[in-house]
Amino acid sequence: MANIKPFKAVRPTRDKVSLVASRSYQSYTQAEREARLDHNPYSFLHIVNPGYKYDKEISGVARYQLVKNRYSEFKEDGVFTQDASPYFYIYKVVDRDNQVFNGIVGAASVEDYKNNIIKKHEDTIASKEVVFKDYLKTVGFNAEPVLITYPDNTEVSSIIKKKQEERAEYEFTTTYRDTHYLWLITEKEAISAIVNAFKNIPTLYIADGHHRSSSSELLCLDCKEQNKAHNGTENYNFFMSYFIPESELKIHEFNRLVKDLNGLTKEEFLIQLDAIYRIENRGAIPYKPNKKHHFSMYLDGEFYSLHLRKSIYTFKNSLDKLDAQLLYNTILKPILGITDVRKNNRIDYLSGKKEIVSLVNKIDSGKFRVGFGMIPANIEELKSIADDGLKMPPKSTFIEPKLRSGVTIYEF
């Protein structure tokens, strides 16, 4: 059974939330970041990029301390206030494509994560876990929830629907043309109903935020060791999460871009592919696959369809059936010589949410030699891989929604 709880969020005042809320720091170009930092004194980017105030790049522990300082200043200036009681928060996003996402922001249990009640489908990098743990420990807050999915639940859905009949606490549209809404669940009966509903859900799945989850576990271990009065109810025993039903999760693929053909000529490369795929030249007209185990390939200004010859390939487990893994097993590793997709600089990734012209432009520019496209993984694949204790290769999924940083903040 899953143990989730409400918490006292630190939030922007209603009049400033649209100015505070930001995308993740890495998603902005340098020019975009500078424009926001120059012209918006309330942007959350000022907190996560504190060196901008001094026109200096600052890293490591010194940066963490400055992040904490900027955050304290936002609270002192009344930009942020903390709710007096622990609440759940309904967060709704309507994106530019009119896709609607409804979920609940609350706190997930580190114990559930450790005990595999909250299951993972991606590997994490130990060094990144430690870095982010140290960051969290110094700054004392987290502003980006982990995305966790759960089986559709009528009781939870009815609570969300009823609350959304009221006026939202927040309603703002971003320059990205997404509209964000937030409602506070303050009623004790509704809060208890949500907690109890999740107690009847045996398993939750991380959709996005594996490093944030694992870092929260490390933080909990550190704090537990240092707190002689530890009783398991402290905030560090939980981490902020966005709980969204499986039916509302949107999964996109990541296309693969490779810089060279591993010393092969185009003809030699195609001959090796022919051993395991049926290949058809589709010409210059963009082609996207529409079935599992079918791929598109763009090479020398032309698209190809690749259909797996199933009679000569055996699926040994749920991971082998994942198209991102299949591409690795049949092409990237044996033909193109990319054994470690996490570290090899010959490979790059492009979200399938982007238009196919983005892939074409990157290859036509000469930066890359060949590109591969696939259809997105589905939620059942993600769950099967997690249930089997296996891990997807990196960049197997691009999952939405993407919430704004700084709308709800969880303090430890």
PDB file of C-alpha atoms in Angstrom, residues 223-385:
ATOM      1  CA  CYS A 223      19.394  13.202   8.160  1.00  0.00           C
ATOM      2  CA  LYS A 224      18.311  10.074   9.993  1.00  0.00           C
ATOM      3  CA  GLU A 225      21.879   9.379  11.121  1.00  0.00           C
ATOM      4  CA  GLN A 226      22.331  12.936  12.370  1.00  0.00           C
ATOM      5  CA  ASN A 227      18.974  13.232  14.119  1.00  0.00           C
ATOM      6  CA  LYS A 228      19.054  11.393  17.466  1.00  0.00           C
ATOM      7  CA  ALA A 229      15.341  12.118  17.913  1.00  0.00           C
ATOM      8  CA  HIS A 230      14.387  10.673  14.518  1.00  0.00           C
ATOM      9  CA  ASN A 231      10.858   9.239  14.541  1.00  0.00           C
ATOM     10  CA  GLY A 232      10.029   8.757  10.856  1.00  0.00           C
ATOM     11  CA  THR A 233       7.578  11.641  10.525  1.00  0.00           C
ATOM     12  CA  GLU A 234      10.126  14.319   9.635  1.00  0.00           C
ATOM     13  CA  ASN A 235       9.789  15.971   6.237  1.00  0.00           C
ATOM     14  CA  TYR A 236      13.029  14.395   5.017  1.00  0.00           C
ATOM     15  CA  ASN A 237      11.268  11.019   5.150  1.00  0.00           C
ATOM     16  CA  PHE A 238       9.169  12.150   2.185  1.00  0.00           C
ATOM     17  CA  PHE A 239       9.711  13.889  -1.140  1.00  0.00           C
ATOM     18  CA  MET A 240       7.421  16.151  -3.148  1.00  0.00           C
ATOM     19  CA  SER A 241       5.661  14.343  -5.975  1.00  0.00           C
ATOM     20  CA  TYR A 242       3.022  14.938  -8.607  1.00  0.00           C
ATOM     21  CA  PHE A 243       0.630  11.983  -8.663  1.00  0.00           C
ATOM     22  CA  ILE A 244      -1.074  11.593 -12.015  1.00  0.00           C
ATOM     23  CA  PRO A 245      -3.387   8.802 -13.242  1.00  0.00           C
ATOM     24  CA  GLU A 246      -1.978   6.529 -15.918  1.00  0.00           C
ATOM     25  CA  SER A 247      -4.612   7.557 -18.466  1.00  0.00           C
ATOM     26  CA  GLU A 248      -3.435  11.187 -18.380  1.00  0.00           C
ATOM     27  CA  LEU A 249       0.275  10.525 -18.743  1.00  0.00           C
ATOM     28  CA  LYS A 250       1.683  11.416 -22.174  1.00  0.00           C
ATOM     29  CA  ILE A 251       4.743   9.493 -23.336  1.00  0.00           C
ATOM     30  CA  HIS A 252       6.838  10.604 -26.309  1.00  0.00           C
ATOM     31  CA  GLU A 253       9.785   8.802 -27.853  1.00  0.00           C
ATOM     32  CA  PHE A 254      13.378   9.996 -28.160  1.00  0.00           C
ATOM     33  CA  ASN A 255      14.916   9.699 -31.610  1.00  0.00           C
ATOM     34  CA  ARG A 256      18.572   8.693 -31.917  1.00  0.00           C
ATOM     35  CA  LEU A 257      21.227  10.634 -33.850  1.00  0.00           C
ATOM     36  CA  VAL A 258      24.628   9.083 -34.591  1.00  0.00           C
ATOM     37  CA  LYS A 259      27.673  11.002 -35.830  1.00  0.00           C
ATOM     38  CA  ASP A 260      29.202   8.321 -38.092  1.00  0.00           C
ATOM     39  CA  LEU A 261      28.738   4.820 -39.507  1.00  0.00           C
ATOM     40  CA  ASN A 262      31.564   3.279 -37.468  1.00  0.00           C
ATOM     41  CA  GLY A 263      33.935   3.171 -40.438  1.00  0.00           C
ATOM     42  CA  LEU A 264      31.408   1.536 -42.768  1.00  0.00           C
ATOM     43  CA  THR A 265      30.393   2.811 -46.178  1.00  0.00           C
ATOM     44  CA  LYS A 266      26.721   3.489 -46.705  1.00  0.00           C
ATOM     45  CA  GLU A 267      26.392   0.293 -48.765  1.00  0.00           C
ATOM     46  CA  GLU A 268      28.198  -1.834 -46.160  1.00  0.00           C
ATOM     47  CA  PHE A 269      25.989  -0.394 -43.435  1.00  0.00           C
ATOM     48  CA  LEU A 270      22.777  -1.157 -45.354  1.00  0.00           C
ATOM     49  CA  ILE A 271      23.922  -4.712 -46.079  1.00  0.00           C
ATOM     50  CA  GLN A 272      24.498  -5.357 -42.375  1.00  0.00           C
ATOM     51  CA  LEU A 273      21.088  -3.904 -41.551  1.00  0.00           C
ATOM     52  CA  ASP A 274      19.480  -6.162 -44.143  1.00  0.00           C
ATOM     53  CA  ALA A 275      20.404  -9.226 -42.094  1.00  0.00           C
ATOM     54  CA  ILE A 276      17.886  -8.331 -39.399  1.00  0.00           C
ATOM     55  CA  TYR A 277      15.551  -5.750 -40.954  1.00  0.00           C
ATOM     56  CA  ARG A 278      13.462  -5.507 -44.087  1.00  0.00           C
ATOM     57  CA  ILE A 279      14.552  -2.199 -45.597  1.00  0.00           C
ATOM     58  CA  GLU A 280      12.560   0.043 -47.908  1.00  0.00           C
ATOM     59  CA  ASN A 281      13.796   3.343 -49.338  1.00  0.00           C
ATOM     60  CA  ARG A 282      11.029   5.930 -48.814  1.00  0.00           C
ATOM     61  CA  GLY A 283      12.822   8.786 -50.568  1.00  0.00           C
ATOM     62  CA  ALA A 284      12.813  12.375 -49.347  1.00  0.00           C
ATOM     63  CA  ILE A 285       9.239  12.286 -48.021  1.00  0.00           C
ATOM     64  CA  PRO A 286       9.308  12.207 -44.192  1.00  0.00           C
ATOM     65  CA  TYR A 287       8.435   8.788 -42.804  1.00  0.00           C
ATOM     66  CA  LYS A 288       7.476   7.862 -39.257  1.00  0.00           C
ATOM     67  CA  PRO A 289       6.824   4.287 -38.099  1.00  0.00           C
ATOM     68  CA  ASN A 290       3.407   3.335 -36.748  1.00  0.00           C
ATOM     69  CA  LYS A 291       4.074  -0.111 -35.252  1.00  0.00           C
ATOM     70  CA  LYS A 292       6.233  -1.603 -32.540  1.00  0.00           C
ATOM     71  CA  HIS A 293       9.604  -2.904 -33.743  1.00  0.00           C
ATOM     72  CA  HIS A 294       9.423  -0.720 -36.866  1.00  0.00           C
ATOM     73  CA  PHE A 295      11.905   2.140 -37.192  1.00  0.00           C
ATOM     74  CA  SER A 296      12.477   5.060 -39.485  1.00  0.00           C
ATOM     75  CA  MET A 297      15.993   5.905 -40.615  1.00  0.00           C
ATOM     76  CA  TYR A 298      17.253   9.089 -42.257  1.00  0.00           C
ATOM     77  CA  LEU A 299      20.519   8.772 -44.170  1.00  0.00           C
ATOM     78  CA  ASP A 300      22.005  10.857 -47.009  1.00  0.00           C
ATOM     79  CA  GLY A 301      18.851  12.893 -47.554  1.00  0.00           C
ATOM     80  CA  GLU A 302      16.521   9.887 -47.732  1.00  0.00           C
ATOM     81  CA  PHE A 303      14.148   8.115 -45.373  1.00  0.00           C
ATOM     82  CA  TYR A 304      14.091   4.349 -44.940  1.00  0.00           C
ATOM     83  CA  SER A 305      11.642   2.064 -43.160  1.00  0.00           C
ATOM     84  CA  LEU A 306      13.161  -0.747 -41.093  1.00  0.00           C
ATOM     85  CA  HIS A 307      10.898  -3.688 -40.190  1.00  0.00           C
ATOM     86  CA  LEU A 308      12.320  -6.259 -37.777  1.00  0.00           C
ATOM     87  CA  ARG A 309      12.696  -9.793 -39.147  1.00  0.00           C
ATOM     88  CA  LYS A 310      11.023 -11.416 -36.138  1.00  0.00           C
ATOM     89  CA  SER A 311      11.847 -14.940 -37.225  1.00  0.00           C
ATOM     90  CA  ILE A 312      15.522 -14.409 -36.439  1.00  0.00           C
ATOM     91  CA  TYR A 313      15.226 -12.295 -33.269  1.00  0.00           C
ATOM     92  CA  THR A 314      14.172 -13.626 -29.853  1.00  0.00           C
ATOM     93  CA  PHE A 315      12.711 -11.480 -27.093  1.00  0.00           C
ATOM     94  CA  LYS A 316      14.091 -12.779 -23.812  1.00  0.00           C
ATOM     95  CA  ASN A 317      12.323 -10.390 -21.432  1.00  0.00           C
ATOM     96  CA  SER A 318      10.179  -7.248 -21.199  1.00  0.00           C
ATOM     97  CA  LEU A 319      13.177  -4.977 -21.743  1.00  0.00           C
ATOM     98  CA  ASP A 320      14.123  -6.692 -25.014  1.00  0.00           C
ATOM     99  CA  LYS A 321      10.679  -5.792 -26.378  1.00  0.00           C
ATOM    100  CA  LEU A 322      11.251  -2.078 -25.789  1.00  0.00           C
ATOM    101  CA  ASP A 323      12.076  -0.414 -29.092  1.00  0.00           C
ATOM    102  CA  ALA A 324      14.851   1.737 -27.616  1.00  0.00           C
ATOM    103  CA  GLN A 325      16.528  -1.439 -26.328  1.00  0.00           C
ATOM    104  CA  LEU A 326      15.855  -3.294 -29.573  1.00  0.00           C
ATOM    105  CA  LEU A 327      17.578  -0.544 -31.547  1.00  0.00           C
ATOM    106  CA  TYR A 328      20.558  -0.805 -29.209  1.00  0.00           C
ATOM    107  CA  ASN A 329      20.705  -4.616 -29.403  1.00  0.00           C
ATOM    108  CA  THR A 330      20.459  -4.806 -33.187  1.00  0.00           C
ATOM    109  CA  ILE A 331      22.065  -1.638 -34.590  1.00  0.00           C
ATOM    110  CA  LEU A 332      23.722   0.745 -32.146  1.00  0.00           C
ATOM    111  CA  LYS A 333      25.935  -1.833 -30.420  1.00  0.00           C
ATOM    112  CA  PRO A 334      26.692  -4.572 -32.997  1.00  0.00           C
ATOM    113  CA  ILE A 335      26.878  -2.427 -36.159  1.00  0.00           C
ATOM    114  CA  LEU A 336      27.656   1.126 -35.045  1.00  0.00           C
ATOM    115  CA  GLY A 337      29.897   0.113 -32.135  1.00  0.00           C
ATOM    116  CA  ILE A 338      28.156   2.168 -29.448  1.00  0.00           C
ATOM    117  CA  THR A 339      28.429  -0.054 -26.384  1.00  0.00           C
ATOM    118  CA  ASP A 340      27.819   2.520 -23.637  1.00  0.00           C
ATOM    119  CA  VAL A 341      24.972   4.814 -24.649  1.00  0.00           C
ATOM    120  CA  ARG A 342      25.392   6.792 -21.415  1.00  0.00           C
ATOM    121  CA  LYS A 343      28.931   7.927 -22.106  1.00  0.00           C
ATOM    122  CA  ASN A 344      29.553   7.665 -25.866  1.00  0.00           C
ATOM    123  CA  ASN A 345      29.719  11.122 -27.452  1.00  0.00           C
ATOM    124  CA  ARG A 346      28.921   9.737 -30.917  1.00  0.00           C
ATOM    125  CA  ILE A 347      25.222   9.494 -30.046  1.00  0.00           C
ATOM    126  CA  ASP A 348      22.670  12.187 -29.211  1.00  0.00           C
ATOM    127  CA  TYR A 349      18.933  12.286 -28.624  1.00  0.00           C
ATOM    128  CA  LEU A 350      16.035  14.351 -29.931  1.00  0.00           C
ATOM    129  CA  SER A 351      12.583  14.367 -28.364  1.00  0.00           C
ATOM    130  CA  GLY A 352       9.958  12.868 -30.623  1.00  0.00           C
ATOM    131  CA  LYS A 353       7.722  15.790 -29.673  1.00  0.00           C
ATOM    132  CA  LYS A 354       9.808  17.934 -32.005  1.00  0.00           C
ATOM    133  CA  GLU A 355       8.915  18.005 -35.690  1.00  0.00           C
ATOM    134  CA  ILE A 356      10.732  15.544 -37.965  1.00  0.00           C
ATOM    135  CA  VAL A 357      12.344  18.531 -39.685  1.00  0.00           C
ATOM    136  CA  SER A 358      14.491  19.006 -36.568  1.00  0.00           C
ATOM    137  CA  LEU A 359      16.041  15.568 -37.108  1.00  0.00           C
ATOM    138  CA  VAL A 360      16.509  16.241 -40.826  1.00  0.00           C
ATOM    139  CA  ASN A 361      18.209  19.580 -40.190  1.00  0.00           C
ATOM    140  CA  LYS A 362      20.662  18.119 -37.675  1.00  0.00           C
ATOM    141  CA  ILE A 363      21.750  15.422 -40.124  1.00  0.00           C
ATOM    142  CA  ASP A 364      21.756  17.603 -43.242  1.00  0.00           C
ATOM    143  CA  SER A 365      23.994  20.070 -41.382  1.00  0.00           C
ATOM    144  CA  GLY A 366      26.703  17.388 -41.268  1.00  0.00           C
ATOM    145  CA  LYS A 367      26.806  17.231 -37.486  1.00  0.00           C
ATOM    146  CA  PHE A 368      25.281  13.742 -37.587  1.00  0.00           C
ATOM    147  CA  ARG A 369      25.375  10.982 -40.207  1.00  0.00           C
ATOM    148  CA  VAL A 370      22.243   8.941 -39.504  1.00  0.00           C
ATOM    149  CA  GLY A 371      19.066   9.243 -37.457  1.00  0.00           C
ATOM    150  CA  PHE A 372      16.560   6.683 -36.159  1.00  0.00           C
ATOM    151  CA  GLY A 373      12.938   7.184 -35.158  1.00  0.00           C
ATOM    152  CA  MET A 374      10.463   4.920 -33.361  1.00  0.00           C
ATOM    153  CA  ILE A 375       6.996   5.038 -31.844  1.00  0.00           C
ATOM    154  CA  PRO A 376       6.661   5.942 -28.155  1.00  0.00           C
ATOM    155  CA  ALA A 377       6.758   3.362 -25.411  1.00  0.00           C
ATOM    156  CA  ASN A 378       3.465   2.885 -23.588  1.00  0.00           C
ATOM    157  CA  ILE A 379       2.624   2.803 -19.904  1.00  0.00           C
ATOM    158  CA  GLU A 380       2.274  -0.985 -19.867  1.00  0.00           C
ATOM    159  CA  GLU A 381       5.839  -1.392 -21.153  1.00  0.00           C
ATOM    160  CA  LEU A 382       7.112   1.014 -18.511  1.00  0.00           C
ATOM    161  CA  LYS A 383       5.300  -0.898 -15.769  1.00  0.00           C
ATOM    162  CA  SER A 384       6.364  -4.345 -17.021  1.00  0.00           C
ATOM    163  CA  ILE A 385      10.015  -3.329 -17.083  1.00  0.00           C
TER     164      ILE A 385
END
